[in-house]
Amino acid sequence: MAVGETLPVRDALLAMITAIRSGEMQQARGIGERCVIPLSLTSVDLAMGAKLCEGAESIVYRGTWAGHPVAIKKFRITSSADLDRFKSELTILSSLNHPAVVPLLGARAMPPDYMLVLPLAGGGNLRNALHERGWRPSWSQLLGMAAQMAAGMQHIHSIGVLHRDMKPANVLLLDHATGGGGSSNSKISGSAISSGKVDGGSGAGVGLPEGPEAGSPEEAGPRLRLQVADFGLAAREVDGAGEYDADSLMAGGKPTGGFYKRQMVGTLEYMAPELLLRTAPPSRASDVYAWAVTVNEMATGIVPFSDCTKDNPEVHTVLEMGYGRQELAAAVCAEGLRPLLPRRCPPGFSRLLLGCWEQDPARRPSFAQVLESLGRLVTEELAPWEAAEVAAGAGKREAGQEQVCGPGGAGDDGRV
């Protein structure tokens, strides 16, 4: 290798592993320093701060690197399987390059500490925004954010990777989510959406915790940027040909706050029927299903299935009162149970989500088709639909009836 030449991540990682196994730690460090993404960062390079969050397999800290705020994901390595998971997440992250996907800044891929360094998101994650702060996006915001997520997922799929754990907790907001309302004057280009050229911004990795540490929320305006994150369960796509061997697809860690049982990997409320039945491997179609459940949660503000019971699927809570987790899985698979759609939404929105969570994965659209549908929604349907809703609301007010608004408006409990 020529002096000053940089190494691709995969080549550098393999060379580092060989050097480490031979006890050549200094050589391994030098290889990491020559990688296109630095792989041998040290405690001198990184200033570790307060703990942000903790999972079964890693702890995320606030930190600084070269004077910039970062999130440092420190892995618990107790077995070769743990090390394989770290290497898998590192190589997958390093292969991604899209404004709506969290970027990898650097790493430490040698003992004693194995860490990933990511930018720090200022707006927290989507789950906290929806369910801890009670934020509700306008329809224009929602469709723009849905398009960013779809564009990021399209890129992930384009390089042969499956996310396998799409949910609001794994969507980071680059801006504080403080806007909303029944309508919005934000301008979103339908052509930009349908082509997948949706700018998600850059510079977010792990969301800041809510509360005083996050700083004073700033008005982000109608346009909110986001990034798809957490590739702990992500895996290379498996060829659909041949018999499905569930054991061979168990690569990856446990879902963050999710469902982990035998060969099932994911978070139950966002898992497609074929994954719950274990009749098919994770696929692009199962990622599309999870995306639709996530977007519907954004529209309703309701955790999936938390508003139905066995006896009455339109009231109370599925996980605390009605369905147990096994019963919920059975209802999704055998009875076609799905989250409740918004009570008021553009017809094209409901059609899109219904298509995305079709029972048969072959009938679900690709993310390219999802982006085309979102583009048509923005270009052709949203403005006239919102105008009709405003007119209907004015008529109801004159008649003394309660107004029903959009997902971010008053009087909408999110249910059909």
Short mmCIF file of C-alpha atoms in Angstrom, two decimals:
data_model
loop_
_atom_site.label_atom_id
_atom_site.label_comp_id
_atom_site.label_asym_id
_atom_site.label_seq_id
_atom_site.Cartn_x
_atom_site.Cartn_y
_atom_site.Cartn_z
CA MET A 1 0.00 0.00 0.00
CA ALA A 2 1.32 3.42 -0.94
CA VAL A 3 2.20 5.89 1.79
CA GLY A 4 -0.86 7.96 2.71
CA GLU A 5 -3.28 5.61 0.93
CA THR A 6 -6.49 4.96 2.83
CA LEU A 7 -8.09 1.57 3.36
CA PRO A 8 -11.76 0.65 2.86
CA VAL A 9 -13.51 -0.17 6.13
CA ARG A 10 -13.96 -3.88 5.44
CA ASP A 11 -10.32 -4.35 4.40
CA ALA A 12 -9.05 -2.35 7.37
CA LEU A 13 -11.24 -4.28 9.80
CA LEU A 14 -10.02 -7.65 8.52
CA ALA A 15 -6.39 -6.51 8.69
CA MET A 16 -6.91 -5.20 12.23
CA ILE A 17 -8.44 -8.50 13.36
CA THR A 18 -5.45 -10.40 11.97
CA ALA A 19 -3.01 -8.07 13.73
CA ILE A 20 -4.89 -8.27 17.03
CA ARG A 21 -4.94 -12.07 16.93
CA SER A 22 -1.17 -11.98 16.43
CA GLY A 23 -0.77 -9.64 19.39
CA GLU A 24 0.38 -6.77 17.17
CA MET A 25 -1.69 -4.05 18.83
CA GLN A 26 0.44 -1.18 17.55
CA GLN A 27 0.10 -2.48 14.00
CA ALA A 28 -3.68 -2.81 14.43
CA ARG A 29 -3.86 0.77 15.69
CA GLY A 30 -1.91 2.01 12.69
CA ILE A 31 -4.21 0.17 10.28
CA GLY A 32 -7.26 1.72 11.95
CA GLU A 33 -5.74 5.18 11.61
CA ARG A 34 -5.31 4.70 7.86
CA CYS A 35 -8.93 3.65 7.29
CA VAL A 36 -11.32 6.01 5.47
CA ILE A 37 -13.25 6.07 8.75
CA PRO A 38 -10.92 6.04 11.78
CA LEU A 39 -11.23 2.66 13.51
CA SER A 40 -8.72 2.97 16.35
CA LEU A 41 -9.90 6.00 18.32
CA THR A 42 -8.68 6.14 21.92
CA SER A 43 -9.70 7.74 25.20
CA VAL A 44 -7.34 10.57 24.29
CA ASP A 45 -9.40 11.25 21.15
CA LEU A 46 -12.80 10.86 22.82
CA ALA A 47 -14.08 12.64 25.91
CA MET A 48 -16.77 10.47 27.47
CA GLY A 49 -19.62 12.27 29.22
CA ALA A 50 -22.96 11.37 30.77
CA LYS A 51 -24.80 8.18 29.93
CA LEU A 52 -27.67 8.81 27.50
CA CYS A 53 -29.26 5.37 27.34
CA GLU A 54 -28.51 1.73 28.02
CA GLY A 55 -29.51 -1.53 26.37
CA ALA A 56 -28.77 -5.21 26.78
CA GLU A 57 -25.76 -5.07 24.49
CA SER A 58 -24.49 -1.49 24.62
CA ILE A 59 -24.42 1.80 26.51
CA VAL A 60 -24.60 5.15 24.75
CA TYR A 61 -22.76 8.13 26.21
CA ARG A 62 -22.67 11.78 25.38
CA GLY A 63 -19.17 12.76 24.34
CA THR A 64 -16.95 15.06 22.33
CA TRP A 65 -14.50 14.34 19.55
CA ALA A 66 -12.27 17.04 18.07
CA GLY A 67 -14.41 19.61 19.85
CA HIS A 68 -17.69 18.37 18.38
CA PRO A 69 -20.55 16.79 20.36
CA VAL A 70 -20.99 13.11 19.57
CA ALA A 71 -22.76 10.01 20.81
CA ILE A 72 -20.47 7.13 21.78
CA LYS A 73 -22.02 3.68 21.61
CA LYS A 74 -19.94 1.35 23.78
CA PHE A 75 -20.58 -2.35 23.22
CA ARG A 76 -20.60 -5.07 25.85
CA ILE A 77 -18.30 -7.72 24.40
CA THR A 78 -18.42 -10.98 26.36
CA SER A 79 -18.38 -13.52 23.53
CA SER A 80 -17.41 -13.98 19.91
CA ALA A 81 -21.09 -13.50 18.99
CA ASP A 82 -21.03 -10.05 20.61
CA LEU A 83 -17.91 -9.18 18.62
CA ASP A 84 -19.55 -10.39 15.41
CA ARG A 85 -22.56 -8.14 16.09
CA PHE A 86 -20.28 -5.15 16.60
CA LYS A 87 -18.42 -5.83 13.35
CA SER A 88 -21.70 -6.32 11.48
CA GLU A 89 -23.15 -3.01 12.68
CA LEU A 90 -19.89 -1.20 11.94
CA THR A 91 -19.59 -2.51 8.38
CA ILE A 92 -23.25 -1.90 7.58
CA LEU A 93 -23.17 1.67 8.93
CA SER A 94 -19.97 2.42 7.03
CA SER A 95 -21.59 1.32 3.76
CA LEU A 96 -24.53 3.72 4.09
CA ASN A 97 -24.44 7.24 2.69
CA HIS A 98 -27.77 9.08 2.66
CA PRO A 99 -28.98 12.29 4.36
CA ALA A 100 -31.88 10.40 5.98
CA VAL A 101 -29.64 7.68 7.45
CA VAL A 102 -27.42 8.23 10.49
CA PRO A 103 -23.72 8.41 9.49
CA LEU A 104 -20.83 6.65 11.17
CA LEU A 105 -18.09 9.12 12.16
CA GLY A 106 -15.54 6.77 13.63
CA ALA A 107 -15.01 3.74 15.84
CA ARG A 108 -12.72 1.83 18.11
CA ALA A 109 -12.52 -1.72 16.76
CA MET A 110 -9.89 -3.14 19.10
CA PRO A 111 -9.70 -4.18 22.75
CA PRO A 112 -10.38 -3.36 25.44
CA ASP A 113 -13.26 -1.13 24.31
CA TYR A 114 -15.34 -1.52 21.17
CA MET A 115 -17.21 1.66 20.30
CA LEU A 116 -19.04 3.42 17.49
CA VAL A 117 -18.99 7.23 17.27
CA LEU A 118 -22.09 8.91 15.86
CA PRO A 119 -23.28 12.52 15.64
CA LEU A 120 -25.63 13.70 18.37
CA ALA A 121 -29.22 14.47 17.40
CA GLY A 122 -30.66 17.65 18.90
CA GLY A 123 -34.33 16.70 18.71
CA GLY A 124 -34.39 13.31 20.41
CA ASN A 125 -36.17 10.37 18.87
CA LEU A 126 -39.62 10.22 17.33
CA ARG A 127 -41.07 8.01 20.06
CA ASN A 128 -40.21 10.52 22.78
CA ALA A 129 -41.58 13.39 20.71
CA LEU A 130 -44.90 11.61 20.17
CA HIS A 131 -45.49 9.95 23.51
CA GLU A 132 -43.53 11.93 26.10
CA ARG A 133 -43.94 15.46 24.72
CA GLY A 134 -47.30 14.80 23.06
CA TRP A 135 -46.14 16.39 19.80
CA ARG A 136 -48.39 16.02 16.76
CA PRO A 137 -47.16 16.89 13.25
CA SER A 138 -49.25 18.70 10.69
CA TRP A 139 -50.17 16.66 7.63
CA SER A 140 -47.54 18.44 5.58
CA GLN A 141 -44.89 17.73 8.20
CA LEU A 142 -46.02 14.13 8.51
CA LEU A 143 -45.86 13.42 4.78
CA GLY A 144 -42.46 15.09 4.50
CA MET A 145 -41.11 13.02 7.39
CA ALA A 146 -42.68 9.83 6.01
CA ALA A 147 -40.93 10.54 2.70
CA GLN A 148 -37.58 11.08 4.41
CA MET A 149 -37.93 7.74 6.21
CA ALA A 150 -38.94 6.01 2.97
CA ALA A 151 -36.03 7.56 1.06
CA GLY A 152 -33.59 6.46 3.76
CA MET A 153 -35.02 2.95 3.74
CA GLN A 154 -34.88 2.84 -0.06
CA HIS A 155 -31.16 3.61 0.14
CA ILE A 156 -30.65 0.94 2.80
CA HIS A 157 -32.37 -1.62 0.59
CA SER A 158 -30.43 -0.50 -2.49
CA ILE A 159 -27.19 -1.82 -1.00
CA GLY A 160 -28.75 -5.13 0.02
CA VAL A 161 -29.35 -4.37 3.72
CA LEU A 162 -32.53 -4.91 5.74
CA HIS A 163 -33.14 -2.73 8.81
CA ARG A 164 -35.40 -5.24 10.62
CA ASP A 165 -36.37 -2.92 13.49
CA MET A 166 -38.02 0.19 12.02
CA LYS A 167 -40.03 1.99 14.72
CA PRO A 168 -40.32 5.53 16.16
CA ALA A 169 -37.61 4.89 18.76
CA ASN A 170 -35.18 4.29 15.89
CA VAL A 171 -36.00 7.51 14.05
CA LEU A 172 -33.96 10.52 15.18
CA LEU A 173 -35.07 14.14 14.84
CA LEU A 174 -32.43 16.64 13.84
CA ASP A 175 -34.75 19.48 14.87
CA HIS A 176 -36.94 19.93 17.94
CA ALA A 177 -40.47 18.83 17.10
CA THR A 178 -42.46 21.84 18.29
CA GLY A 179 -44.60 22.66 15.26
CA GLY A 180 -47.86 21.06 14.24
CA GLY A 181 -51.47 21.91 13.84
CA GLY A 182 -54.26 20.93 11.51
CA SER A 183 -52.63 22.49 8.48
CA SER A 184 -49.26 23.86 7.46
CA ASN A 185 -47.85 26.31 5.01
CA SER A 186 -44.68 24.27 4.49
CA LYS A 187 -43.74 23.66 0.88
CA ILE A 188 -42.87 20.10 -0.01
CA SER A 189 -42.11 19.18 -3.60
CA GLY A 190 -44.11 16.21 -4.80
CA SER A 191 -41.55 15.56 -7.54
CA ALA A 192 -38.72 15.57 -5.00
CA ILE A 193 -40.61 13.06 -2.86
CA SER A 194 -41.51 10.69 -5.69
CA SER A 195 -37.91 10.69 -6.95
CA GLY A 196 -36.55 9.95 -3.48
CA LYS A 197 -34.54 13.20 -3.43
CA VAL A 198 -35.72 14.20 0.03
CA ASP A 199 -33.15 16.05 2.08
CA GLY A 200 -32.96 14.69 5.58
CA GLY A 201 -30.14 16.99 6.59
CA SER A 202 -27.06 15.64 8.31
CA GLY A 203 -25.41 15.41 11.67
CA ALA A 204 -27.62 13.28 13.90
CA GLY A 205 -26.76 10.00 15.48
CA VAL A 206 -28.28 9.43 18.89
CA GLY A 207 -31.08 11.56 20.27
CA LEU A 208 -30.55 13.80 23.24
CA PRO A 209 -32.66 12.91 26.28
CA GLU A 210 -35.72 15.02 26.87
CA GLY A 211 -35.61 17.49 29.74
CA PRO A 212 -33.17 20.17 30.83
CA GLU A 213 -30.16 18.48 29.24
CA ALA A 214 -31.71 18.78 25.79
CA GLY A 215 -31.73 22.56 26.02
CA SER A 216 -34.61 24.88 25.28
CA PRO A 217 -36.70 23.58 22.38
CA GLU A 218 -36.49 25.79 19.34
CA GLU A 219 -39.22 26.26 16.79
CA ALA A 220 -38.19 24.02 13.91
CA GLY A 221 -40.85 25.32 11.56
CA PRO A 222 -42.96 23.10 9.38
CA ARG A 223 -39.96 21.31 7.86
CA LEU A 224 -38.49 18.71 10.22
CA ARG A 225 -35.44 16.65 9.32
CA LEU A 226 -34.86 13.11 10.52
CA GLN A 227 -32.59 10.11 10.17
CA VAL A 228 -33.15 6.37 10.37
CA ALA A 229 -30.90 4.95 13.09
CA ASP A 230 -29.99 1.88 15.17
CA PHE A 231 -28.61 -0.85 12.93
CA GLY A 232 -28.10 -3.34 15.75
CA LEU A 233 -30.54 -5.76 14.10
CA ALA A 234 -29.73 -4.87 10.49
CA ALA A 235 -28.49 -7.66 8.27
CA ARG A 236 -27.54 -8.36 4.71
CA GLU A 237 -30.44 -9.44 2.56
CA VAL A 238 -31.01 -13.19 2.31
CA ASP A 239 -31.77 -14.76 -1.08
CA GLY A 240 -35.43 -15.72 -1.10
CA ALA A 241 -34.74 -18.89 -3.09
CA GLY A 242 -34.68 -22.21 -1.28
CA GLU A 243 -36.04 -23.29 2.07
CA TYR A 244 -36.29 -20.73 4.86
CA ASP A 245 -33.92 -21.63 7.67
CA ALA A 246 -34.87 -19.48 10.65
CA ASP A 247 -31.76 -20.40 12.64
CA SER A 248 -29.52 -18.99 9.92
CA LEU A 249 -31.26 -15.61 10.13
CA MET A 250 -30.64 -14.99 13.80
CA ALA A 251 -27.65 -12.76 13.13
CA GLY A 252 -27.94 -9.50 15.00
CA GLY A 253 -28.70 -8.51 18.56
CA LYS A 254 -31.80 -8.24 20.62
CA PRO A 255 -34.27 -5.52 19.62
CA THR A 256 -34.13 -2.37 21.71
CA GLY A 257 -37.17 -2.65 23.95
CA GLY A 258 -38.58 -5.17 21.53
CA PHE A 259 -39.65 -8.75 21.14
CA TYR A 260 -37.09 -11.54 21.15
CA LYS A 261 -38.22 -15.17 21.11
CA ARG A 262 -36.59 -18.15 19.44
CA GLN A 263 -36.06 -17.26 15.79
CA MET A 264 -38.09 -14.03 15.84
CA VAL A 265 -36.12 -10.80 15.72
CA GLY A 266 -37.83 -7.42 15.85
CA THR A 267 -40.36 -5.44 17.88
CA LEU A 268 -43.71 -7.23 18.00
CA GLU A 269 -46.03 -4.31 17.28
CA TYR A 270 -44.09 -3.51 14.09
CA MET A 271 -43.47 -7.07 12.90
CA ALA A 272 -45.14 -8.32 9.73
CA PRO A 273 -47.37 -11.43 9.92
CA GLU A 274 -44.91 -13.65 8.05
CA LEU A 275 -42.23 -12.87 10.64
CA LEU A 276 -44.56 -13.68 13.52
CA LEU A 277 -45.53 -16.95 11.82
CA ARG A 278 -41.89 -17.65 10.91
CA THR A 279 -43.00 -18.63 7.41
CA ALA A 280 -40.62 -16.24 5.63
CA PRO A 281 -37.36 -14.45 6.39
CA PRO A 282 -37.10 -10.72 7.03
CA SER A 283 -37.41 -8.91 3.72
CA ARG A 284 -37.84 -5.55 2.08
CA ALA A 285 -41.59 -6.13 2.38
CA SER A 286 -41.38 -6.62 6.16
CA ASP A 287 -39.43 -3.34 6.43
CA VAL A 288 -42.21 -1.64 4.42
CA TYR A 289 -44.79 -3.07 6.84
CA ALA A 290 -42.89 -1.66 9.84
CA TRP A 291 -42.54 1.71 8.11
CA ALA A 292 -46.33 1.88 7.63
CA VAL A 293 -47.01 1.07 11.30
CA THR A 294 -44.51 3.76 12.30
CA VAL A 295 -46.06 6.39 10.02
CA ASN A 296 -49.55 5.54 11.26
CA GLU A 297 -48.34 5.97 14.84
CA MET A 298 -47.07 9.41 13.85
CA ALA A 299 -50.50 10.25 12.39
CA THR A 300 -52.57 9.01 15.33
CA GLY A 301 -50.25 9.58 18.27
CA ILE A 302 -51.27 6.13 19.50
CA VAL A 303 -48.89 3.26 20.22
CA PRO A 304 -49.85 0.41 17.86
CA PHE A 305 -52.60 -1.83 19.26
CA SER A 306 -52.70 0.08 22.56
CA ASP A 307 -56.35 1.05 21.95
CA CYS A 308 -58.11 -2.29 21.47
CA THR A 309 -59.04 -5.45 23.37
CA LYS A 310 -60.10 -8.93 22.32
CA ASP A 311 -63.77 -8.20 22.96
CA ASN A 312 -63.82 -4.69 21.54
CA PRO A 313 -60.94 -3.87 19.20
CA GLU A 314 -61.62 -0.14 19.40
CA VAL A 315 -61.21 0.63 23.10
CA HIS A 316 -58.67 0.50 25.89
CA THR A 317 -55.33 -1.20 25.64
CA VAL A 318 -54.26 -4.33 23.85
CA LEU A 319 -51.13 -5.06 25.83
CA GLU A 320 -52.36 -4.17 29.33
CA MET A 321 -55.98 -5.31 29.28
CA GLY A 322 -57.01 -7.34 26.29
CA TYR A 323 -54.47 -9.20 24.24
CA GLY A 324 -51.39 -10.82 25.66
CA ARG A 325 -48.38 -10.69 23.41
CA GLN A 326 -48.95 -14.17 22.01
CA GLU A 327 -52.63 -13.41 21.43
CA LEU A 328 -51.73 -10.18 19.70
CA ALA A 329 -49.37 -12.01 17.36
CA ALA A 330 -52.10 -14.54 16.59
CA ALA A 331 -54.65 -11.79 15.89
CA VAL A 332 -52.27 -9.99 13.52
CA CYS A 333 -51.58 -13.21 11.62
CA ALA A 334 -54.91 -15.04 11.65
CA GLU A 335 -57.45 -12.23 11.98
CA GLY A 336 -55.67 -9.49 10.04
CA LEU A 337 -55.61 -7.14 13.04
CA ARG A 338 -53.90 -3.86 12.19
CA PRO A 339 -53.46 -0.50 13.98
CA LEU A 340 -56.39 1.88 13.73
CA LEU A 341 -56.03 4.49 10.99
CA PRO A 342 -56.52 8.22 11.70
CA ARG A 343 -60.14 9.28 12.00
CA ARG A 344 -59.56 12.01 9.42
CA CYS A 345 -56.90 11.59 6.75
CA PRO A 346 -56.47 12.03 2.99
CA PRO A 347 -57.91 8.95 1.23
CA GLY A 348 -54.59 8.34 -0.51
CA PHE A 349 -52.87 8.12 2.87
CA SER A 350 -55.11 5.34 4.15
CA ARG A 351 -54.85 3.48 0.83
CA LEU A 352 -51.07 3.64 1.01
CA LEU A 353 -50.86 2.28 4.55
CA LEU A 354 -53.41 -0.46 3.89
CA GLY A 355 -51.29 -1.54 0.93
CA CYS A 356 -48.11 -1.48 3.00
CA TRP A 357 -49.48 -3.80 5.66
CA GLU A 358 -51.12 -6.29 3.31
CA GLN A 359 -51.10 -9.83 4.70
CA ASP A 360 -49.29 -11.11 1.60
CA PRO A 361 -45.81 -9.53 1.49
CA ALA A 362 -45.75 -9.87 -2.31
CA ARG A 363 -48.63 -7.37 -2.51
CA ARG A 364 -46.85 -4.64 -0.54
CA PRO A 365 -45.22 -1.78 -2.48
CA SER A 366 -41.50 -1.15 -2.62
CA PHE A 367 -40.14 2.03 -1.08
CA ALA A 368 -39.76 3.45 -4.59
CA GLN A 369 -43.51 2.95 -5.07
CA VAL A 370 -44.18 4.37 -1.60
CA LEU A 371 -42.31 7.54 -2.58
CA GLU A 372 -44.33 7.81 -5.79
CA SER A 373 -47.57 7.55 -3.79
CA LEU A 374 -46.40 10.16 -1.28
CA GLY A 375 -45.46 12.47 -4.15
CA ARG A 376 -48.97 12.21 -5.59
CA LEU A 377 -50.45 12.79 -2.15
CA VAL A 378 -48.53 16.02 -1.73
CA THR A 379 -48.93 17.25 -5.31
CA GLU A 380 -52.53 16.32 -6.04
CA GLU A 381 -54.45 15.50 -2.89
CA LEU A 382 -53.23 17.25 0.26
CA ALA A 383 -54.18 20.89 -0.47
CA PRO A 384 -57.75 20.20 -1.70
CA TRP A 385 -58.33 17.73 1.13
CA GLU A 386 -57.15 20.22 3.77
CA ALA A 387 -59.32 22.95 2.21
CA ALA A 388 -62.34 20.65 2.38
CA GLU A 389 -61.56 19.82 6.02
CA VAL A 390 -61.33 23.52 6.90
CA ALA A 391 -64.64 24.20 5.17
CA ALA A 392 -66.27 21.26 6.94
CA GLY A 393 -64.92 22.46 10.27
CA ALA A 394 -66.29 25.96 9.67
CA GLY A 395 -69.69 24.49 8.90
CA LYS A 396 -69.65 22.43 12.08
CA ARG A 397 -68.69 25.46 14.17
CA GLU A 398 -71.60 27.40 12.72
CA ALA A 399 -73.86 24.50 13.60
CA GLY A 400 -72.40 24.32 17.11
CA GLN A 401 -70.65 21.01 16.51
CA GLU A 402 -67.12 20.04 17.49
CA GLN A 403 -64.45 20.60 14.88
CA VAL A 404 -62.34 17.70 13.73
CA CYS A 405 -58.84 18.61 12.59
CA GLY A 406 -55.79 16.87 11.20
CA PRO A 407 -53.25 14.78 13.11
CA GLY A 408 -51.83 17.80 14.88
CA GLY A 409 -55.11 19.57 15.48
CA ALA A 410 -57.49 19.81 18.40
CA GLY A 411 -60.39 17.43 18.63
CA ASP A 412 -58.65 14.51 16.92
CA ASP A 413 -58.09 11.44 19.05
CA GLY A 414 -56.45 9.77 16.09
CA ARG A 415 -58.96 6.96 15.65
CA VAL A 416 -61.29 6.09 12.83
#
